[in-house]
Each structure stands twice: as C-alpha cells, then as structure tokens.
Coordinates of C-alpha atoms in Angstrom, one line a residue:
M21 CA -3.7 -7.5 10.1
E22 CA -2.1 -4.4 11.6
L23 CA -1.5 -1.1 9.5
I24 CA 1.1 1.0 11.1
L25 CA 0.4 4.7 9.8
R26 CA 3.3 7.0 10.0
R27 CA 3.9 10.6 10.7
L28 CA 0.9 11.4 12.9
P29 CA 1.3 14.8 15.1
Q30 CA -0.4 13.1 18.2
T31 CA -0.4 10.0 20.2
T32 CA -3.9 7.9 19.6
N33 CA -4.7 4.1 19.8
S34 CA -7.8 3.1 17.9
S35 CA -9.0 -0.1 16.6
I36 CA -11.7 -0.1 13.9
S37 CA -13.2 -3.1 12.1
F38 CA -14.0 -3.1 8.6
Q39 CA -17.0 -5.7 8.7
S40 CA -19.6 -2.9 9.5
F41 CA -18.3 -1.4 6.2
K42 CA -18.5 -4.1 4.1
S43 CA -21.4 -3.3 1.9
Q44 CA -19.5 0.0 1.1
P45 CA -16.0 -1.4 -0.2
H46 CA -14.8 2.0 -1.3
L47 CA -15.6 3.9 1.7
P48 CA -12.4 6.3 2.4
L49 CA -11.7 4.7 5.8
F50 CA -8.5 6.6 6.0
T51 CA -10.0 10.0 6.1
L52 CA -12.2 9.2 9.1
L53 CA -9.2 7.9 10.8
L54 CA -6.6 10.4 9.8
S55 CA -8.4 13.7 8.5
P56 CA -7.1 16.5 8.3
F57 CA -3.6 14.7 8.8
R58 CA -3.5 12.8 5.7
Q59 CA -4.9 12.7 2.4
T60 CA -7.8 10.4 1.6
L61 CA -7.0 6.8 1.1
S62 CA -9.7 4.3 0.1
V63 CA -9.1 0.8 1.3
S64 CA -11.3 -2.3 0.7
F65 CA -10.3 -5.1 3.4
T66 CA -10.4 -5.8 7.0
I67 CA -8.2 -3.6 8.9
Q68 CA -7.1 -3.1 12.6
T69 CA -5.5 0.0 12.8
S70 CA -2.6 0.7 15.3
I71 CA -1.9 4.6 14.9
A72 CA 1.5 5.3 15.8
M73 CA 3.0 6.4 19.3
S74 CA 5.4 8.9 17.8
D75 CA 7.6 9.9 14.7
Q76 CA 10.7 8.5 16.6
E77 CA 9.1 5.1 17.4
I78 CA 7.8 4.5 13.9
G79 CA 10.0 6.1 11.5
K80 CA 13.3 4.1 12.2
G81 CA 13.4 2.9 8.7
S82 CA 13.2 6.0 6.8
P83 CA 15.4 9.0 6.0
K84 CA 14.1 12.4 7.8
S85 CA 15.0 14.8 4.9
S86 CA 12.4 17.5 5.0
S87 CA 13.4 18.5 1.7
L88 CA 11.8 15.2 0.1
S89 CA 8.4 14.7 -0.8
P90 CA 6.8 11.5 1.1
Y91 CA 7.1 9.6 -2.3
E92 CA 10.6 10.7 -2.8
E93 CA 11.2 9.5 1.1
A94 CA 10.1 6.1 0.3
M95 CA 12.1 5.8 -3.1
E96 CA 15.3 6.8 -0.8
A97 CA 14.3 3.9 1.8
L98 CA 13.6 1.8 -1.0
S99 CA 16.9 2.6 -2.6
S100 CA 19.0 1.5 0.5
L101 CA 18.1 -2.1 -0.3
I102 CA 19.8 -2.0 -3.5
T103 CA 23.0 -4.1 -3.0
R104 CA 26.3 -3.3 -4.8
R105 CA 27.0 -7.1 -5.8
T106 CA 26.3 -7.5 -9.5
R107 CA 23.6 -10.1 -10.6
A108 CA 26.8 -12.3 -11.9
D109 CA 27.9 -12.4 -8.5
A110 CA 28.0 -16.4 -7.6
S111 CA 26.7 -15.6 -4.2
N112 CA 23.3 -14.5 -5.9
V113 CA 22.3 -18.3 -6.6
G114 CA 20.0 -19.5 -3.8
D115 CA 21.5 -16.7 -1.7
Q116 CA 19.6 -17.7 1.8
F117 CA 16.3 -18.5 0.2
D118 CA 14.7 -19.9 3.3
Q119 CA 15.3 -16.3 4.8
L120 CA 12.1 -15.4 2.9
F121 CA 10.1 -17.7 5.0
D122 CA 11.4 -15.6 7.9
Y123 CA 10.3 -12.3 6.4
L124 CA 6.6 -13.6 5.8
K125 CA 6.5 -14.5 9.5
M126 CA 7.6 -11.0 10.4
L127 CA 4.8 -9.6 7.7
D128 CA 2.3 -12.0 8.9
L129 CA 1.9 -13.2 5.2
E130 CA 1.8 -16.8 5.7
E131 CA -1.8 -17.8 5.9
P132 CA -2.7 -14.8 3.4
I133 CA -0.6 -16.2 0.6
A134 CA -1.5 -19.7 1.3
N135 CA -5.4 -18.5 0.6
M136 CA -4.1 -16.5 -2.5
K137 CA -5.3 -17.8 -5.8
V138 CA -1.9 -17.3 -7.7
I139 CA -1.0 -18.0 -11.4
H140 CA 2.8 -18.1 -11.2
V141 CA 4.9 -17.4 -14.5
A142 CA 8.5 -18.3 -15.2
G143 CA 10.4 -18.1 -18.6
T144 CA 13.2 -16.4 -20.6
K145 CA 11.1 -14.5 -23.3
G146 CA 7.3 -13.6 -23.1
K147 CA 6.7 -13.5 -19.1
G148 CA 5.5 -9.9 -18.9
S149 CA 3.4 -10.6 -22.1
T150 CA 1.8 -13.8 -21.1
C151 CA 1.1 -12.2 -17.4
T152 CA -0.5 -9.2 -19.1
F153 CA -2.8 -11.1 -21.2
T154 CA -3.7 -13.4 -18.3
E155 CA -4.5 -10.5 -16.0
S156 CA -6.6 -8.7 -18.8
I157 CA -8.5 -12.0 -19.6
L158 CA -9.6 -12.4 -16.1
R159 CA -10.3 -8.9 -15.4
N160 CA -12.8 -8.9 -18.4
C161 CA -14.1 -12.2 -17.1
G162 CA -15.3 -9.8 -13.9
F163 CA -12.5 -10.9 -11.5
R164 CA -10.6 -8.3 -9.1
T165 CA -7.0 -8.8 -10.4
G166 CA -3.6 -8.3 -8.8
L167 CA -0.5 -8.3 -11.3
F168 CA 3.1 -8.3 -10.2
T169 CA 5.7 -7.7 -13.1
S170 CA 9.1 -6.5 -13.3
P171 CA 11.1 -4.4 -14.3
H172 CA 9.3 -1.0 -14.1
L173 CA 9.9 1.5 -16.9
I174 CA 9.5 4.9 -15.2
D175 CA 7.8 4.6 -12.0
I176 CA 8.0 1.7 -9.2
R177 CA 4.1 1.6 -9.1
E178 CA 4.0 0.0 -12.5
R179 CA 5.1 -3.3 -11.1
F180 CA 1.9 -3.6 -8.8
R181 CA -1.4 -3.2 -10.7
L182 CA -4.7 -3.8 -9.2
D183 CA -7.6 -4.3 -11.8
G184 CA -5.1 -3.2 -14.5
M185 CA -4.1 0.0 -13.1
E186 CA -0.8 0.6 -11.3
I187 CA -1.4 1.2 -7.7
C188 CA -2.1 4.7 -6.6
E189 CA 0.7 6.9 -4.8
E190 CA -1.4 7.0 -1.4
K191 CA -1.9 3.4 -1.3
F192 CA 1.6 2.3 -2.2
L193 CA 2.9 4.6 0.5
A194 CA 0.7 3.3 3.0
Y195 CA 1.6 -0.4 2.1
F196 CA 5.1 0.4 1.9
W197 CA 5.8 1.9 5.2
W198 CA 3.8 -0.8 6.7
C199 CA 6.2 -3.4 5.6
Y200 CA 9.2 -1.4 5.3
D201 CA 8.8 -0.2 9.3
R202 CA 8.1 -3.8 10.5
L203 CA 10.7 -5.3 8.8
K204 CA 13.0 -2.8 9.9
D205 CA 11.9 -3.4 13.4
K206 CA 12.0 -7.0 13.4
T207 CA 15.3 -7.7 11.4
D208 CA 19.1 -7.8 12.8
D209 CA 22.4 -8.9 12.0
N210 CA 21.3 -12.7 11.7
I211 CA 18.4 -11.9 9.3
P212 CA 19.2 -8.7 7.6
M213 CA 16.7 -6.5 5.7
P214 CA 15.5 -7.9 2.7
T215 CA 17.4 -6.9 -0.7
Y216 CA 15.4 -5.0 -3.0
F217 CA 13.7 -7.4 -5.5
R218 CA 12.7 -9.3 -2.2
F219 CA 11.4 -6.4 -0.6
L220 CA 9.2 -5.7 -3.8
A221 CA 8.0 -9.2 -4.1
L222 CA 6.9 -9.1 -0.6
L223 CA 5.3 -5.7 -0.8
G224 CA 3.6 -7.4 -3.5
F225 CA 2.0 -10.2 -1.7
K226 CA 1.2 -7.7 1.1
I227 CA -0.9 -5.2 -1.5
F228 CA -2.9 -8.4 -3.0
A229 CA -3.6 -9.8 0.2
A230 CA -4.9 -6.6 1.8
E231 CA -6.8 -5.7 -1.3
Q232 CA -8.1 -9.1 -1.5
V233 CA -7.6 -9.8 -4.9
D234 CA -9.5 -12.9 -6.5
V235 CA -6.3 -13.8 -8.4
A236 CA -2.8 -12.7 -8.3
I237 CA -0.6 -13.1 -11.2
M238 CA 3.1 -13.3 -10.3
E239 CA 5.8 -12.7 -12.9
V240 CA 9.1 -14.5 -11.7
G241 CA 11.9 -11.8 -11.7
L242 CA 15.0 -14.0 -12.2
G243 CA 15.1 -18.0 -12.5
G244 CA 12.3 -19.4 -10.6
K245 CA 13.7 -21.8 -8.0
Y246 CA 15.2 -19.2 -5.8
D247 CA 13.3 -16.4 -6.9
A248 CA 11.3 -14.2 -4.2
T249 CA 8.1 -15.1 -5.8
N250 CA 8.5 -19.0 -5.4
V251 CA 7.5 -18.7 -1.5
V252 CA 4.0 -19.6 -3.1
R253 CA 3.6 -23.3 -1.7
A254 CA 0.6 -24.0 -3.6
P255 CA -0.3 -21.8 -6.9
I256 CA -3.4 -22.8 -8.9
V257 CA -1.6 -23.2 -12.0
C258 CA 2.0 -22.5 -13.3
G259 CA 3.2 -21.2 -16.7
I260 CA 6.7 -21.6 -18.5
T261 CA 7.2 -19.0 -21.2
S262 CA 9.8 -19.6 -24.1
L263 CA 13.3 -20.5 -22.9
G264 CA 16.5 -18.9 -24.2
Y265 CA 20.0 -17.9 -23.6
D266 CA 19.6 -15.1 -20.7
H267 CA 21.0 -14.4 -17.4
M268 CA 23.4 -17.3 -18.0
E269 CA 25.8 -15.8 -15.3
I270 CA 23.3 -16.9 -12.6
L271 CA 21.1 -19.6 -14.3
G272 CA 23.7 -21.6 -16.1
N273 CA 25.4 -22.1 -19.5
T274 CA 23.1 -24.6 -21.2
L275 CA 19.2 -24.5 -22.0
G276 CA 19.0 -27.6 -19.9
E277 CA 20.5 -25.8 -16.7
I278 CA 18.4 -22.9 -17.3
A279 CA 15.3 -24.9 -17.8
G280 CA 15.9 -26.7 -14.5
E281 CA 16.0 -23.1 -12.9
K282 CA 12.7 -22.2 -14.3
A283 CA 11.1 -25.3 -13.4
G284 CA 11.6 -24.6 -9.9
I285 CA 8.4 -23.2 -9.7
F286 CA 6.7 -26.5 -10.2
K287 CA 4.8 -27.6 -7.4
N288 CA 3.6 -31.0 -6.6
R289 CA 0.6 -32.1 -8.4
I290 CA -0.2 -28.4 -9.4
P291 CA -1.0 -28.3 -13.4
A292 CA 1.5 -26.4 -15.7
F293 CA 1.8 -25.3 -19.2
T294 CA 4.4 -24.5 -21.5
V295 CA 5.2 -23.4 -24.9
P296 CA 7.2 -25.4 -27.7
Q297 CA 10.6 -25.4 -26.5
P298 CA 13.9 -26.6 -28.0
D299 CA 14.8 -30.5 -27.3
E300 CA 17.1 -29.9 -24.4
A301 CA 15.1 -27.9 -22.5
M302 CA 11.8 -29.6 -23.1
H303 CA 13.5 -32.7 -21.8
V304 CA 14.4 -31.0 -18.5
L305 CA 10.9 -29.4 -17.9
E306 CA 9.3 -32.9 -18.4
E307 CA 11.7 -34.7 -16.1
K308 CA 11.2 -32.2 -13.6
A309 CA 7.4 -32.2 -13.9
S310 CA 7.5 -36.2 -13.8
Q311 CA 9.3 -36.0 -10.3
L312 CA 6.9 -33.6 -8.8
N313 CA 3.8 -35.6 -10.5
V314 CA 2.9 -32.2 -12.4
P315 CA 0.5 -32.8 -15.1
L316 CA 2.4 -30.6 -17.8
Q317 CA 1.1 -29.8 -21.2
V318 CA 2.6 -27.6 -24.1
V319 CA 0.4 -25.2 -25.7
T320 CA 0.4 -24.4 -29.6
P321 CA 0.3 -20.9 -30.9
L322 CA -3.3 -19.2 -30.9
D323 CA -5.1 -19.3 -34.2
A324 CA -5.9 -15.9 -35.1
K325 CA -9.2 -16.9 -36.6
L326 CA -10.6 -17.5 -33.0
L327 CA -10.1 -13.7 -32.5
N328 CA -12.9 -13.1 -34.8
G329 CA -11.2 -10.5 -36.9
A330 CA -9.7 -8.6 -34.1
R331 CA -6.1 -8.2 -33.4
L332 CA -4.0 -8.9 -30.3
G333 CA -3.4 -6.0 -28.0
L334 CA 0.2 -6.6 -28.1
E335 CA 2.0 -6.7 -31.6
G336 CA 4.2 -9.3 -32.8
E337 CA 3.6 -12.9 -34.3
H338 CA 5.5 -14.1 -31.3
Q339 CA 2.5 -12.9 -29.0
Y340 CA 0.4 -15.5 -30.2
V341 CA 2.2 -17.9 -28.2
N342 CA 1.9 -16.0 -25.2
A343 CA -1.5 -15.5 -25.7
A344 CA -2.1 -19.2 -26.0
L345 CA -0.5 -19.9 -22.8
A346 CA -2.4 -17.2 -21.2
I347 CA -5.6 -18.6 -22.5
A348 CA -4.4 -22.1 -20.8
L349 CA -3.5 -20.6 -17.6
C350 CA -6.8 -18.6 -17.4
F351 CA -9.1 -21.8 -18.4
T352 CA -7.1 -24.0 -15.7
W353 CA -7.6 -21.2 -13.0
L354 CA -11.4 -20.7 -13.7
K355 CA -11.9 -24.6 -13.5
K356 CA -9.7 -25.2 -10.3
T357 CA -11.5 -22.2 -8.7
G358 CA -14.9 -23.4 -9.2
H359 CA -15.9 -20.6 -11.8
V360 CA -16.2 -23.1 -14.5
G361 CA -20.1 -22.5 -14.7
D362 CA -19.6 -18.6 -15.0
I363 CA -18.2 -18.8 -18.3
Y364 CA -18.6 -21.1 -21.2
L365 CA -15.4 -22.9 -21.8
E366 CA -15.9 -26.1 -23.7
Q367 CA -16.1 -25.0 -27.4
T368 CA -12.9 -25.5 -29.0
N369 CA -13.6 -23.7 -32.3
T370 CA -14.2 -20.4 -30.5
L371 CA -13.1 -18.3 -27.4
P372 CA -15.4 -16.6 -25.0
E373 CA -16.3 -13.1 -25.7
Q374 CA -14.5 -12.1 -22.4
F375 CA -11.3 -13.8 -23.4
I376 CA -11.2 -12.0 -26.7
K377 CA -11.8 -8.7 -25.2
G378 CA -8.9 -9.3 -22.7
L379 CA -6.5 -10.4 -25.5
T380 CA -7.4 -7.7 -27.8
S381 CA -7.4 -4.8 -25.0
A382 CA -3.9 -5.9 -23.3
S383 CA -1.4 -3.4 -23.3
L384 CA 2.2 -3.2 -22.1
Q385 CA 4.6 -0.6 -22.1
G386 CA 8.0 -1.1 -23.8
R387 CA 7.1 -4.0 -25.9
A388 CA 6.6 -3.7 -29.2
Q389 CA 5.3 -0.2 -28.5
I390 CA 5.4 2.8 -31.0
V391 CA 5.9 6.4 -29.7
P392 CA 5.9 9.4 -32.2
D393 CA 7.9 12.1 -30.7
Q394 CA 5.7 15.0 -29.7
H395 CA 8.5 17.4 -29.3
I396 CA 9.1 17.8 -32.8
K397 CA 7.3 21.0 -33.9
S398 CA 5.5 20.1 -37.3
E399 CA 2.1 19.6 -38.6
R400 CA 3.1 15.9 -39.0
S401 CA 3.5 13.7 -36.2
N402 CA 5.7 11.1 -37.7
R403 CA 8.7 13.1 -38.4
L404 CA 10.5 11.2 -35.4
V405 CA 9.0 7.9 -34.3
F406 CA 10.5 5.8 -31.6
F407 CA 9.9 1.9 -31.8
L408 CA 10.4 0.4 -28.5
D409 CA 11.0 -3.1 -27.7
G410 CA 13.2 -4.3 -24.5
A411 CA 14.8 -7.3 -26.4
H412 CA 17.9 -8.3 -24.6
S413 CA 18.5 -12.1 -25.8
P414 CA 19.8 -13.5 -29.1
E415 CA 16.1 -15.0 -29.6
S416 CA 14.3 -12.1 -28.6
M417 CA 16.4 -9.9 -31.0
E418 CA 15.3 -12.0 -34.1
V419 CA 11.7 -11.3 -32.8
C420 CA 12.2 -7.7 -32.0
A421 CA 14.0 -7.0 -35.7
R422 CA 11.0 -9.0 -37.4
W423 CA 8.6 -6.8 -35.7
F424 CA 10.3 -3.6 -36.5
S425 CA 11.0 -4.6 -40.0
L426 CA 7.3 -5.1 -40.7
A427 CA 6.1 -2.2 -38.5
I428 CA 7.9 0.5 -40.1
K429 CA 6.4 -0.8 -43.4
E430 CA 2.8 -0.8 -42.0
Y431 CA 3.2 2.5 -40.1
N432 CA 4.2 4.5 -43.0
P433 CA 3.5 3.0 -46.4
D434 CA 4.3 4.9 -49.6
Q435 CA 0.9 6.5 -50.3
T436 CA -0.8 6.5 -46.7
L437 CA 0.1 7.7 -43.4
F438 CA -1.2 5.7 -40.5
H439 CA -1.6 7.5 -37.5
Q440 CA -0.2 5.9 -34.3
Q441 CA -1.6 7.1 -30.9
L442 CA 0.8 7.4 -27.7
D443 CA 1.1 4.5 -25.6
N444 CA -0.7 2.4 -27.7
S445 CA 1.0 -0.7 -29.1
K446 CA -1.7 -1.5 -32.1
F447 CA -1.8 0.3 -35.2
S448 CA -5.1 2.3 -35.5
H449 CA -5.2 2.2 -39.2
E450 CA -6.5 5.8 -39.1
V451 CA -5.7 7.6 -42.4
V452 CA -4.3 11.4 -41.6
K453 CA -5.2 13.7 -44.4
T454 CA -4.2 17.5 -44.9
H455 CA -7.1 20.2 -45.0
N456 CA -7.3 19.9 -48.9
G457 CA -8.2 16.4 -48.4
E458 CA -4.6 15.1 -50.0
R459 CA -2.4 12.3 -48.1
V460 CA 0.8 13.8 -46.3
S461 CA 3.9 13.4 -48.2
Q462 CA 6.2 11.2 -46.2
G463 CA 9.6 12.2 -47.1
K464 CA 12.5 10.0 -46.8
S465 CA 12.6 7.1 -44.4
T466 CA 15.7 6.7 -42.4
P467 CA 15.9 3.6 -39.8
I468 CA 18.3 4.2 -37.1
L469 CA 19.4 2.1 -34.1
L470 CA 19.5 3.3 -30.4
F471 CA 21.1 0.9 -28.4
N472 CA 22.5 -0.1 -25.1
C473 CA 22.7 -3.4 -23.3
L474 CA 24.2 -4.7 -19.8
T475 CA 27.8 -5.6 -19.4
V476 CA 26.8 -9.3 -18.6
R477 CA 25.1 -9.6 -22.1
D478 CA 27.4 -10.5 -25.2
P479 CA 26.9 -8.1 -28.2
Q480 CA 28.6 -10.4 -30.4
L481 CA 25.6 -12.7 -30.0
L482 CA 22.8 -9.8 -29.9
L483 CA 23.9 -7.5 -32.7
P484 CA 24.3 -9.9 -35.5
H485 CA 20.7 -11.3 -34.8
L486 CA 19.4 -8.0 -34.9
M487 CA 21.4 -6.8 -38.1
K488 CA 20.8 -10.0 -40.4
T489 CA 17.1 -10.5 -39.4
C490 CA 16.3 -6.9 -40.4
A491 CA 18.4 -7.1 -43.7
D492 CA 16.8 -10.0 -44.4
H493 CA 13.5 -8.0 -44.6
G494 CA 15.1 -5.6 -46.4
V495 CA 16.0 -3.1 -43.7
Y496 CA 19.2 -1.5 -43.1
F497 CA 20.2 1.1 -40.4
K498 CA 21.6 4.1 -41.6
K499 CA 23.2 4.9 -38.3
A500 CA 23.6 3.0 -34.9
L501 CA 23.4 5.5 -31.8
F502 CA 25.2 3.8 -28.7
V503 CA 24.6 5.5 -25.1
P504 CA 25.3 4.7 -21.7
S505 CA 22.3 4.1 -19.2
L506 CA 20.2 7.2 -18.0
S507 CA 19.3 5.1 -14.9
V508 CA 21.2 5.1 -12.0
F509 CA 21.1 1.6 -10.7
N510 CA 21.5 2.4 -6.9
K511 CA 18.5 4.8 -6.9
V512 CA 14.9 4.4 -7.3
G513 CA 12.7 7.2 -8.5
P514 CA 12.9 10.4 -10.0
Q515 CA 16.2 11.1 -8.5
A516 CA 17.4 7.9 -10.2
F517 CA 17.7 9.9 -13.7
T518 CA 20.8 12.1 -14.4
L519 CA 20.8 14.1 -17.5
T520 CA 24.5 14.8 -17.3
D521 CA 27.5 13.1 -16.0
P522 CA 31.2 14.5 -17.1
R523 CA 32.5 11.4 -15.6
V524 CA 30.6 8.8 -17.1
D525 CA 32.5 5.8 -18.5
L526 CA 31.7 5.0 -22.2
S527 CA 34.3 2.1 -22.5
W528 CA 31.1 -0.1 -22.8
Q529 CA 29.5 1.8 -25.5
F530 CA 33.0 2.0 -27.6
N531 CA 32.9 -1.7 -27.3
L532 CA 29.4 -1.9 -28.8
Q533 CA 30.5 0.5 -31.4
R534 CA 33.5 -1.9 -32.5
V535 CA 31.1 -4.6 -32.8
W536 CA 28.7 -2.9 -35.0
E537 CA 31.3 -1.4 -37.2
N538 CA 33.0 -4.9 -37.7
L539 CA 29.7 -6.3 -38.7
M540 CA 28.9 -3.5 -40.9
Q541 CA 32.3 -3.9 -42.6
N542 CA 31.6 -7.4 -43.2
S543 CA 28.4 -6.7 -44.7
K544 CA 29.5 -4.3 -47.2
G545 CA 28.3 -4.7 -50.9
K546 CA 25.1 -6.4 -49.7
N547 CA 23.6 -2.8 -49.2
T548 CA 24.9 0.0 -51.5
D549 CA 23.2 2.9 -49.4
I550 CA 24.0 2.4 -46.0
V551 CA 25.0 5.9 -44.7
S552 CA 23.0 9.0 -45.9
E553 CA 24.8 11.9 -46.6
E554 CA 22.7 13.9 -44.1
L555 CA 24.0 12.0 -41.3
K556 CA 27.8 12.3 -42.0
D557 CA 28.0 15.8 -40.6
D558 CA 26.9 17.6 -37.4
M559 CA 28.3 15.1 -35.0
E560 CA 29.9 17.6 -32.3
T561 CA 28.0 16.3 -29.4
S562 CA 29.0 12.6 -29.9
A563 CA 32.0 11.1 -27.9
S564 CA 33.1 9.1 -31.2
N565 CA 31.8 9.4 -34.7
C566 CA 32.3 6.5 -37.2
E567 CA 31.1 5.6 -40.7
H568 CA 28.2 3.6 -39.3
S569 CA 27.6 4.5 -35.8
A570 CA 28.2 7.1 -33.0
V571 CA 28.7 7.1 -29.3
F572 CA 27.0 9.7 -27.5
P573 CA 27.9 10.6 -23.8
S574 CA 24.2 10.5 -22.8
L575 CA 20.7 9.7 -23.9
P576 CA 19.3 13.4 -23.8
L577 CA 22.2 14.2 -26.0
A578 CA 21.5 11.5 -28.8
I579 CA 17.7 12.3 -28.6
K580 CA 18.5 16.2 -29.0
W581 CA 20.7 15.4 -32.0
L582 CA 17.9 13.3 -33.7
R583 CA 15.5 15.9 -33.2
D584 CA 17.8 18.8 -34.3
R585 CA 18.4 16.8 -37.6
V586 CA 14.7 16.1 -38.3
Q587 CA 13.8 19.8 -37.6
Q588 CA 16.9 21.1 -39.9
N589 CA 15.8 18.8 -42.7
Q590 CA 12.3 18.7 -43.6
S591 CA 12.9 15.8 -45.9
L592 CA 14.1 13.5 -43.2
R593 CA 11.9 11.2 -41.2
F594 CA 13.7 9.1 -38.6
Q595 CA 12.2 5.7 -37.5
V596 CA 14.4 4.7 -34.6
L597 CA 14.4 1.2 -33.1
V598 CA 15.2 1.5 -29.2
T599 CA 16.3 -1.7 -28.0
G600 CA 19.0 -4.0 -26.1
S601 CA 17.7 -3.1 -22.7
L602 CA 14.3 -2.5 -20.9
H603 CA 16.2 0.1 -18.8
L604 CA 17.1 1.9 -22.1
V605 CA 13.5 1.8 -23.2
G606 CA 12.1 3.0 -19.9
D607 CA 14.6 6.3 -19.9
V608 CA 13.4 7.1 -23.7
L609 CA 10.1 7.0 -22.4
N610 CA 10.7 9.1 -19.5
L611 CA 12.1 11.6 -21.8
V612 CA 9.8 11.4 -24.8
K613 CA 6.8 11.5 -22.5
K614 CA 7.6 14.5 -20.6

C-alpha cells in the first residue's frame, strides 16, 4: 500500500516497513518521515511510503490558492466532485455502478475490502441510529471500530469515525489526498472522477482498511442496490431498518419498489435482519431474501427491562426498535467472526454488560437532541432551547412529534427545572436550584416550529403529520418559522455557509407557509390560544409575517429574532422544534454552538 505525501519541499525517495514498529502501534511515524515539514500524524498500519517528487507532479488534483488552509484546500477539491444534477434526475438510478469497481482497482482496495468484516445497514428511518448503537456496542466489547455515516451536520469528518471519534484532521488530509490524487491521475474521459458521495464512500473504505479496524459499520447513503457502499461483496451481516416513503423520486412510488432497492444489499447466504415492516415491504424483503438464500429474521423492539433500569443513549420510543436490530447485528457479527467465546451471549433474559453500556452511552447529533442556547444572557439556561431532530419523512415526522411533545414536558415540568447539558440527547434529571434553595420559576412556555425541507419532499405529507401528532399530545405551536437553507449544496466545509444573500429565492418557503396557514385555518376551534400576543409584533426582519407563521430570508435572522424576543420579555420561554431536514439541523447547530 502506498501513501503519497503532498507538498514536500525536496525530492526524496524512501521506503519504511511498519513491521518493526508493530509493538508500538501509535508511534508517530509521520513525524520521523516528514519532520519538520509536517505536523505529527500517528498511524497504525503497514505502510510503504513514496514521498512525492514535486508539487507539480503530485498536486494535480487540488487548487493552488495560497490563501486557503490545507483543510480548506481539501474541501475545495471535494466540492469539485459535487454534480449539478438533482437527486430526482432519472440518470441517478444505477448510474454506471460498475465504475465503482474500477475505482477500487485504482485505489488497490479490492483485497482490503474483501478482508474487511463489514456490517452493512440500509433502510428509510433509523439507519444512523442503528449504526451508532452497533458501533457503540462493539467498541464496548473491546473491538476497534470504523463507522461510516451520512450526512454530516457540521464537519465532513463526522462521516468517518474511528473508535467512536471522528477522524482527526491530520489523518483525514493524508488519506484524502492519497485517494484524490491517485484517482485524479488514473481517471479519464471514459472513467471520470467519482462523484461526491462515491468518493466519500471510497475514502471511508480506505481509512478503515489502513487503520485496520476490526469491524466496519457502513450506513447506506441512498437506496441500497446502487449505493456506493454496496461494493462490499461479502459482509458479515446485513440490516434493514424501518421502511417508508422517502427518496421516491429515485427509489420508486410504492413501498414494494422501495423495499426492493433496499434489499439490494442482500448477498448470497449472508444473514440479514430487519424490523417489523408494512406487509407490502415485508413481502418484497422476504422474496429477495429467498432468491439469494438469505436467512432473514425479524427482530422485535427491545424490552426496556433488559437495560437493568438504564436508558438508551438515544431518546425516543422508536429507538427500542433500532436498538434491537443493533443487538441482533452485533450478536451475529460476534458469532460469525469467532468471538462468541469472548462474550456470554446465550442468556435471553439479560444482556451482556458490554451491550448495555454500548446502548446507554451511544450518542448521535441531530437525532432527538436538546441544545439550550448559550447565547442568551440569563441566569437560566432554558430560556431558549432547541429540540433538534432531522425527521424528513411522514413516518419520521410522527415519531419526531411524539418525542418533542413528551420531551418539552419532561424537560421543563411545572415544579422542577431539569438541566440539559449540551450535546447530550438524554435528560440528566439534575434539579437546578437558585442560591436560596428555591426552584427556578419557569415562565411561560411557547412551542415554536423552525422548519425547512428539500423541494423533492411534499410538505402536504410532512406538516399535517407533525401538526396532528403534536395536537394529539396537547402541544400547539404558537408560531412556525420557515427559513431557506444556510448550507450551500455545491460547497463543503466552512465556505459552505453563507450568512446573508440578498438574492435568496424564498418561493419554496412561501409555499411551506401557505401549507401551514391552511392547516391552521382548518384546525381553528380545536385550540383557542394559538398565537401569543407577544409574537404578533416586531416582525420587521421577516419576509412574510402571517397570523400563525413567518418566513425569514435567512436562518441567522430567525435565530436573532428568537433571541431578541426572549431577551426583551423575561416571561417568555421558547421551546423550538427544528426539523424537516438534517441540513437545517446542522445549520442550527453550527450557529448555536459557536
């Protein structure tokens, strides 16, 4: 395996074997090789190092702007792989899937992937959660884990996790340029550079192979059959999470068609697990499994009693389904890889301690996550609280609404203030008291909706599910705020965020607002106190202010309005549900966490 190292000021040729350093797996070899030309980079794999001849010879795949940092330069190169096609473009389906195997040859990844012990997970809802539980369990069992997920919320490195931590910047850059430059050199008009997600999947395989992970957990990006992660010929075990209507512009208009695409990850005689599915979807999964002699089993939701009084690391009742699937995947992986003797698996009335620790310590940004806004200058941290969930399908909207409706009551009950730490999706149940020992007065609670979704999704399906489920739990939004995306979809990295753009097209947000206002008009009489008087004024920064909603030309303006309102009125307490898009959730986190 060669690693091309970029931007060295002199011509050098060297070859160093890692075998002599095997007893010291974290020895900073790059320091020995490159000092003082590069920062220290620790690696733990056998390496044949070809140090590049010159900047002109090896830097073909990257911009030469001296104003960019090394990481920004990599993001510029990665952004060049984003195509202008929309996901609804019919040519996306099976788009020259076989080219992926050409890329594997170029990157010498065929044998490493064949030897990789992969857990492959597809589905509509719960893929990220299931993969997160799976990784956490096996890490707590003592294995070196690699986790590939999508999308990222703030930084692209979130997609590549080693032992539960996103890959460090130094390693990311080394692996990124090794893959990018080699592909740039070997591709041509007949086999062009891989597109954005395909490159990221290839990079993930490269990282996990080079880092010699014991297990690689690969989350499908879209569909299954033609997804870039589906180059794995023989995974150890496969999982299919809950199926529903999403990405219909690509995967099909029926649950059967969608299930058929997801079942594309099934491999001959490789065991697979799924969760309870609608009959139409289950029939297709069973048919595809039968054709490939796949032993397909359906898992039932995890019994909370098996956690010995602890709570899952990810909030929401639906997570017990995802946790059960993760447990099945881990049990099967342990058995098929010969580790059954390491952990006692046979008892059915309890879980191994490592499994419980993995399930209860798992964390995932943007899924049922609660983040108090630390920018509010107040003694109380609960004046403005963001409840973040990247739901974007009708089914997940219902799940999100149930979680939010219960969470706002548990987070701030009438008599007691529960303190929520940043980046922790669980309630800590710590009572916060004032200096004189009295409980803090909570003020008036005001549920607010902050929403956006992609134009390929139908708000006539999403918003009614959200509104009705919340209303069924006695929760009524006092105002809905609709904003355009802050992320620029043809850019990756810090430059992908634009705070102001006077040319922004708000036609989609106005459409979302019309849908919401119509729903509110139809629901009049069911809730007599829908709009607070405090929210009817001071909307100069909005592009359109209606009785029940407002459109803001940017997300920062919407957040500024929320902050100003709670600062000006000490009796207000906003509980803001951010949903409809993981991109929106990431944008909010990017602003709130600064």
